[in-house]
Amino acid sequence: MSEGDEREVKAAMALDREEYVEQAYFFRTLRERIQQGMSTQELIVAIREELLSTTKLPLALDYLAADLRLTGRLHRAMARLSHYFTPFQTFVMQEAERDEGKFDVRIALEVLEREADYRAKGGSPQGFFLYQFETLCRNRLGYDRGLEAVAADPAYDDAWREWIDTVRRQVGIIDIADLIFVRSEHYRQLKGETGKPVLFGEKEGKIALANRQKDPLFLFSALARHLGYPTVPRPKTQESEGQMLLVLQRRIERLEQRLKLLEEEVRGGINLARFYVNSKSSSDRREKGGSE
């Protein structure tokens, strides 16, 4: 990552608490209303009006809605707004929007909601990592690309990023409980100087030691119980008929958008101006309403 890119990513940490509160509200409301029969774009436009205009999220949603018309994907617009959405948020949405994937978009939105809520409460690097890693583990999202996105989160300093990269290379070979234990204060007390910065506290180290060679989900559950770290929503074991219809509906929407764009291109090109008319008209109406 270049120095300029790193500065851009770190800018995401400058978000105020109100931004994360509104993000959590947006992800939760979108998840709750997604079965109302409206398109995702219509839902985003509707929810936008409910948000605090003093935050940056309404502007971000304007861009998401406009880009959604063009690409049929939210994660692509989120990636372009790297100064506002973190790489992990973008990765989670990308996995939910994969046509061949089985990651339910509602679970993805709940994952993002709980993470935004935790950020609004302050959070800690330990809590962020454990929540993000458990998300990858529970939903089988892939450790390589997933941990690459985690490491790019501006919540981590250089020591954390170096360790997360080590986890990315060694996960599956070395138990995650061992990787946490050897970088904990409890390990330092037992073995002396570790030679590396301590990243986890004494309690995390004790819980990790007690969960060696066990299912890592037991480790995450114990950490959440004893230390109050956020819990990851659990995917449904079986999809109901309604859930299957929802997935099919979203795929049909994306196919329709692609067909419309192809038809326009065949007829002589895509008119990009129409994607911005509604937002401009909406802005004009708000200005007139304010002046009245």
Short mmCIF file of C-alpha atoms in Angstrom, two decimals:
data_model
loop_
_atom_site.label_atom_id
_atom_site.label_comp_id
_atom_site.label_asym_id
_atom_site.label_seq_id
_atom_site.Cartn_x
_atom_site.Cartn_y
_atom_site.Cartn_z
CA MET A 1 0.00 0.00 0.00
CA SER A 2 1.38 3.38 -1.00
CA GLU A 3 1.76 6.23 1.47
CA GLY A 4 -1.12 8.10 -0.19
CA ASP A 5 -3.40 5.06 -0.01
CA GLU A 6 -2.50 4.53 3.63
CA ARG A 7 -3.41 8.12 4.49
CA GLU A 8 -6.74 7.67 2.71
CA VAL A 9 -7.56 4.51 4.62
CA LYS A 10 -6.58 6.04 7.96
CA ALA A 11 -8.99 8.88 7.27
CA ALA A 12 -11.81 6.43 8.00
CA MET A 13 -10.80 6.54 11.67
CA ALA A 14 -11.73 10.23 11.74
CA LEU A 15 -15.44 9.37 11.64
CA ASP A 16 -17.42 10.73 14.57
CA ARG A 17 -19.52 8.54 16.83
CA GLU A 18 -22.68 9.86 15.13
CA GLU A 19 -21.50 8.36 11.83
CA TYR A 20 -21.30 4.87 13.30
CA VAL A 21 -24.68 5.29 15.03
CA GLU A 22 -26.25 6.18 11.69
CA GLN A 23 -24.38 3.39 9.91
CA ALA A 24 -25.76 0.86 12.39
CA TYR A 25 -29.27 2.26 11.87
CA PHE A 26 -28.90 2.09 8.08
CA PHE A 27 -27.66 -1.51 8.02
CA ARG A 28 -30.36 -2.61 10.49
CA THR A 29 -33.21 -0.82 8.69
CA LEU A 30 -32.13 -2.08 5.27
CA ARG A 31 -32.01 -5.63 6.64
CA GLU A 32 -35.48 -5.32 8.20
CA ARG A 33 -37.12 -3.82 5.10
CA ILE A 34 -35.40 -5.89 2.44
CA GLN A 35 -38.39 -8.26 2.15
CA GLN A 36 -40.92 -5.51 1.42
CA GLY A 37 -40.77 -6.09 -2.32
CA MET A 38 -38.92 -2.84 -3.07
CA SER A 39 -35.59 -2.76 -4.88
CA THR A 40 -32.45 -2.17 -2.84
CA GLN A 41 -31.98 1.16 -4.56
CA GLU A 42 -35.47 2.32 -3.57
CA LEU A 43 -34.88 1.24 0.01
CA ILE A 44 -31.59 3.14 0.19
CA VAL A 45 -33.23 6.32 -1.13
CA ALA A 46 -36.07 5.98 1.39
CA ILE A 47 -33.79 5.31 4.36
CA ARG A 48 -31.56 8.21 3.37
CA GLU A 49 -34.32 10.66 4.27
CA GLU A 50 -34.45 9.28 7.82
CA LEU A 51 -30.78 9.89 8.58
CA LEU A 52 -29.19 12.89 10.25
CA SER A 53 -28.28 15.41 7.58
CA THR A 54 -25.35 16.55 9.72
CA THR A 55 -23.54 13.25 9.05
CA LYS A 56 -21.75 12.13 5.89
CA LEU A 57 -23.81 8.96 5.47
CA PRO A 58 -26.62 10.56 3.38
CA LEU A 59 -24.01 11.69 0.84
CA ALA A 60 -22.48 8.21 0.81
CA LEU A 61 -25.92 6.70 0.21
CA ASP A 62 -26.53 9.07 -2.71
CA TYR A 63 -23.42 7.64 -4.34
CA LEU A 64 -24.36 4.05 -3.46
CA ALA A 65 -27.84 4.44 -4.97
CA ALA A 66 -26.52 6.03 -8.18
CA ASP A 67 -23.79 3.42 -8.62
CA LEU A 68 -26.23 0.62 -7.83
CA ARG A 69 -28.25 1.58 -10.91
CA LEU A 70 -25.16 1.21 -13.04
CA THR A 71 -23.51 -1.90 -11.59
CA GLY A 72 -26.14 -3.68 -9.51
CA ARG A 73 -23.57 -4.04 -6.69
CA LEU A 74 -23.17 -2.15 -3.42
CA HIS A 75 -19.64 -3.31 -2.64
CA ARG A 76 -18.13 -1.61 -5.69
CA ALA A 77 -19.37 1.81 -4.59
CA MET A 78 -18.29 1.09 -0.99
CA ALA A 79 -14.78 0.30 -2.27
CA ARG A 80 -14.63 3.69 -3.99
CA LEU A 81 -15.67 5.35 -0.71
CA SER A 82 -12.67 3.93 1.17
CA HIS A 83 -12.44 7.16 3.17
CA TYR A 84 -15.82 6.27 4.71
CA PHE A 85 -16.35 2.49 4.59
CA THR A 86 -13.61 0.20 5.89
CA PRO A 87 -12.10 -2.57 3.72
CA PHE A 88 -13.74 -5.16 5.98
CA GLN A 89 -17.20 -3.64 5.47
CA THR A 90 -16.65 -3.72 1.71
CA PHE A 91 -15.39 -7.32 1.84
CA VAL A 92 -18.44 -8.52 3.79
CA MET A 93 -20.84 -6.92 1.29
CA GLN A 94 -18.81 -8.28 -1.63
CA GLU A 95 -19.12 -11.83 -0.30
CA ALA A 96 -22.88 -11.37 0.20
CA GLU A 97 -23.30 -10.17 -3.39
CA ARG A 98 -21.45 -13.06 -5.03
CA ASP A 99 -23.86 -14.83 -7.37
CA GLU A 100 -22.40 -18.22 -6.56
CA GLY A 101 -22.03 -17.56 -2.84
CA LYS A 102 -24.21 -18.80 0.03
CA PHE A 103 -23.61 -15.87 2.39
CA ASP A 104 -27.06 -14.42 3.13
CA VAL A 105 -27.18 -10.66 2.54
CA ARG A 106 -29.29 -10.23 5.70
CA ILE A 107 -26.62 -11.92 7.80
CA ALA A 108 -24.05 -9.65 6.15
CA LEU A 109 -26.08 -6.54 7.00
CA GLU A 110 -26.45 -7.72 10.60
CA VAL A 111 -22.69 -8.31 10.77
CA LEU A 112 -22.10 -4.73 9.59
CA GLU A 113 -24.76 -3.38 11.94
CA ARG A 114 -23.21 -4.96 15.04
CA GLU A 115 -19.71 -3.87 14.04
CA ALA A 116 -20.84 -0.27 13.49
CA ASP A 117 -22.63 -0.35 16.84
CA TYR A 118 -19.44 -1.58 18.52
CA ARG A 119 -17.46 1.22 16.88
CA ALA A 120 -20.02 3.74 18.13
CA LYS A 121 -19.38 2.48 21.66
CA GLY A 122 -15.63 2.99 21.31
CA GLY A 123 -14.47 -0.57 20.78
CA SER A 124 -10.92 -1.87 20.97
CA PRO A 125 -8.49 -3.51 18.51
CA GLN A 126 -8.93 -6.79 20.40
CA GLY A 127 -12.70 -6.64 20.02
CA PHE A 128 -12.51 -5.65 16.36
CA PHE A 129 -10.17 -8.49 15.46
CA LEU A 130 -12.06 -11.19 17.37
CA TYR A 131 -15.37 -10.08 15.86
CA GLN A 132 -13.99 -9.88 12.34
CA PHE A 133 -12.12 -13.19 12.58
CA GLU A 134 -15.20 -14.95 13.97
CA THR A 135 -17.24 -13.52 11.07
CA LEU A 136 -14.82 -15.14 8.61
CA CYS A 137 -14.84 -18.39 10.55
CA ARG A 138 -18.60 -18.77 11.09
CA ASN A 139 -19.54 -17.86 7.54
CA ARG A 140 -16.60 -19.57 5.78
CA LEU A 141 -15.69 -16.43 3.89
CA GLY A 142 -12.06 -17.36 3.31
CA TYR A 143 -9.13 -16.41 5.51
CA ASP A 144 -6.71 -15.15 2.88
CA ARG A 145 -8.69 -12.30 1.35
CA GLY A 146 -10.69 -11.83 4.52
CA LEU A 147 -7.69 -11.27 6.78
CA GLU A 148 -6.14 -9.03 4.13
CA ALA A 149 -9.21 -6.80 4.45
CA VAL A 150 -9.06 -7.03 8.25
CA ALA A 151 -5.41 -5.93 8.30
CA ALA A 152 -6.26 -2.86 6.21
CA ASP A 153 -8.72 -1.65 8.85
CA PRO A 154 -7.50 1.71 10.20
CA ALA A 155 -8.32 0.56 13.74
CA TYR A 156 -5.00 -1.32 13.81
CA ASP A 157 -1.48 0.02 14.20
CA ASP A 158 1.65 -1.46 12.62
CA ALA A 159 2.12 -4.10 15.33
CA TRP A 160 -1.41 -5.34 14.85
CA ARG A 161 -1.13 -5.38 11.07
CA GLU A 162 2.10 -7.39 11.25
CA TRP A 163 0.46 -9.94 13.57
CA ILE A 164 -2.71 -10.20 11.45
CA ASP A 165 -0.52 -10.92 8.43
CA THR A 166 1.17 -13.66 10.47
CA VAL A 167 -2.23 -15.11 11.33
CA ARG A 168 -3.18 -15.01 7.64
CA ARG A 169 -0.13 -17.10 6.76
CA GLN A 170 -0.36 -19.54 9.67
CA VAL A 171 -4.10 -20.02 10.24
CA GLY A 172 -4.98 -23.65 9.64
CA ILE A 173 -1.46 -24.67 10.58
CA ILE A 174 -1.31 -23.17 14.08
CA ASP A 175 -4.37 -22.98 16.32
CA ILE A 176 -5.86 -19.47 16.63
CA ALA A 177 -5.96 -19.93 20.41
CA ASP A 178 -2.18 -20.46 20.40
CA LEU A 179 -1.63 -17.41 18.19
CA ILE A 180 -3.60 -15.27 20.65
CA PHE A 181 -2.05 -16.82 23.74
CA VAL A 182 1.59 -16.16 22.75
CA ARG A 183 0.83 -12.46 22.19
CA SER A 184 -1.00 -12.02 25.49
CA GLU A 185 -0.03 -10.54 28.85
CA HIS A 186 -0.72 -13.94 30.43
CA TYR A 187 1.97 -15.55 28.26
CA ARG A 188 4.43 -12.82 29.25
CA GLN A 189 3.73 -13.48 32.93
CA LEU A 190 4.29 -17.22 32.49
CA LYS A 191 7.23 -17.21 30.08
CA GLY A 192 8.82 -13.81 30.50
CA GLU A 193 9.54 -11.29 27.70
CA THR A 194 7.89 -12.34 24.43
CA GLY A 195 10.11 -10.25 22.15
CA LYS A 196 6.98 -8.96 20.41
CA PRO A 197 4.46 -6.30 21.48
CA VAL A 198 1.69 -7.65 23.71
CA LEU A 199 -1.63 -7.36 21.88
CA PHE A 200 -4.03 -9.16 24.22
CA GLY A 201 -4.60 -8.81 27.94
CA GLU A 202 -4.22 -11.32 30.72
CA LYS A 203 -7.84 -12.49 30.57
CA GLU A 204 -7.75 -13.05 26.82
CA GLY A 205 -4.58 -15.10 27.30
CA LYS A 206 -6.13 -17.27 30.01
CA ILE A 207 -9.25 -17.92 27.93
CA ALA A 208 -7.14 -18.73 24.86
CA LEU A 209 -4.99 -21.15 26.89
CA ALA A 210 -8.11 -22.90 28.17
CA ASN A 211 -9.42 -23.33 24.62
CA ARG A 212 -6.33 -24.76 22.92
CA GLN A 213 -7.03 -27.59 20.47
CA LYS A 214 -10.77 -26.93 20.63
CA ASP A 215 -13.23 -25.61 18.09
CA PRO A 216 -12.36 -21.89 17.71
CA LEU A 217 -16.05 -21.04 18.02
CA PHE A 218 -15.82 -22.13 21.68
CA LEU A 219 -13.02 -19.61 22.13
CA PHE A 220 -15.05 -16.76 20.62
CA SER A 221 -18.08 -17.68 22.73
CA ALA A 222 -16.03 -17.67 25.94
CA LEU A 223 -14.43 -14.30 25.10
CA ALA A 224 -17.87 -12.80 24.43
CA ARG A 225 -19.28 -14.20 27.70
CA HIS A 226 -16.46 -13.09 29.95
CA LEU A 227 -15.18 -9.91 28.30
CA GLY A 228 -18.29 -8.54 26.61
CA TYR A 229 -16.94 -8.62 23.05
CA PRO A 230 -19.64 -8.39 20.34
CA THR A 231 -21.11 -11.65 19.10
CA VAL A 232 -21.38 -12.53 15.43
CA PRO A 233 -24.89 -13.32 14.12
CA ARG A 234 -25.23 -16.99 13.34
CA PRO A 235 -26.23 -18.03 9.83
CA LYS A 236 -29.42 -20.04 9.49
CA THR A 237 -28.78 -23.75 9.13
CA GLN A 238 -31.64 -24.16 6.68
CA GLU A 239 -33.12 -21.63 4.29
CA SER A 240 -36.89 -21.31 4.30
CA GLU A 241 -38.91 -21.00 1.12
CA GLY A 242 -39.19 -17.26 1.72
CA GLN A 243 -35.42 -16.91 2.03
CA MET A 244 -34.87 -18.77 -1.24
CA LEU A 245 -37.38 -16.51 -2.99
CA LEU A 246 -35.57 -13.44 -1.64
CA VAL A 247 -32.23 -14.65 -3.00
CA LEU A 248 -33.79 -15.36 -6.39
CA GLN A 249 -35.47 -11.96 -6.40
CA ARG A 250 -32.15 -10.17 -5.83
CA ARG A 251 -30.46 -12.16 -8.58
CA ILE A 252 -33.28 -11.38 -11.02
CA GLU A 253 -32.98 -7.67 -10.18
CA ARG A 254 -29.26 -7.72 -11.00
CA LEU A 255 -29.87 -9.60 -14.26
CA GLU A 256 -32.56 -7.10 -15.29
CA GLN A 257 -30.20 -4.19 -14.63
CA ARG A 258 -27.48 -5.81 -16.72
CA LEU A 259 -29.90 -6.51 -19.60
CA LYS A 260 -31.11 -2.89 -19.61
CA LEU A 261 -27.53 -1.63 -19.83
CA LEU A 262 -26.73 -4.05 -22.64
CA GLU A 263 -29.83 -2.97 -24.57
CA GLU A 264 -28.88 0.69 -24.20
CA GLU A 265 -25.35 0.00 -25.37
CA VAL A 266 -26.64 -1.83 -28.46
CA ARG A 267 -28.94 1.10 -29.26
CA GLY A 268 -26.06 3.57 -29.30
CA GLY A 269 -24.59 3.99 -25.85
CA ILE A 270 -25.55 4.45 -22.22
CA ASN A 271 -26.90 7.85 -21.18
CA LEU A 272 -25.10 8.48 -17.89
CA ALA A 273 -26.80 11.83 -17.35
CA ARG A 274 -30.04 10.20 -16.27
CA PHE A 275 -28.37 8.66 -13.22
CA TYR A 276 -27.86 12.12 -11.75
CA VAL A 277 -31.13 13.86 -12.67
CA ASN A 278 -33.10 12.54 -9.72
CA SER A 279 -30.46 13.42 -7.16
CA LYS A 280 -30.11 16.93 -8.62
CA SER A 281 -33.88 17.43 -8.63
CA SER A 282 -34.09 16.17 -5.06
CA SER A 283 -31.35 18.60 -4.06
CA ASP A 284 -33.17 21.49 -5.78
CA ARG A 285 -36.38 20.61 -3.98
CA ARG A 286 -34.62 20.55 -0.62
CA GLU A 287 -33.04 23.95 -1.29
CA LYS A 288 -36.43 25.43 -2.27
CA GLY A 289 -38.04 23.91 0.82
CA GLY A 290 -35.30 25.38 3.01
CA SER A 291 -35.69 28.82 1.48
CA GLU A 292 -39.44 28.76 2.09
#
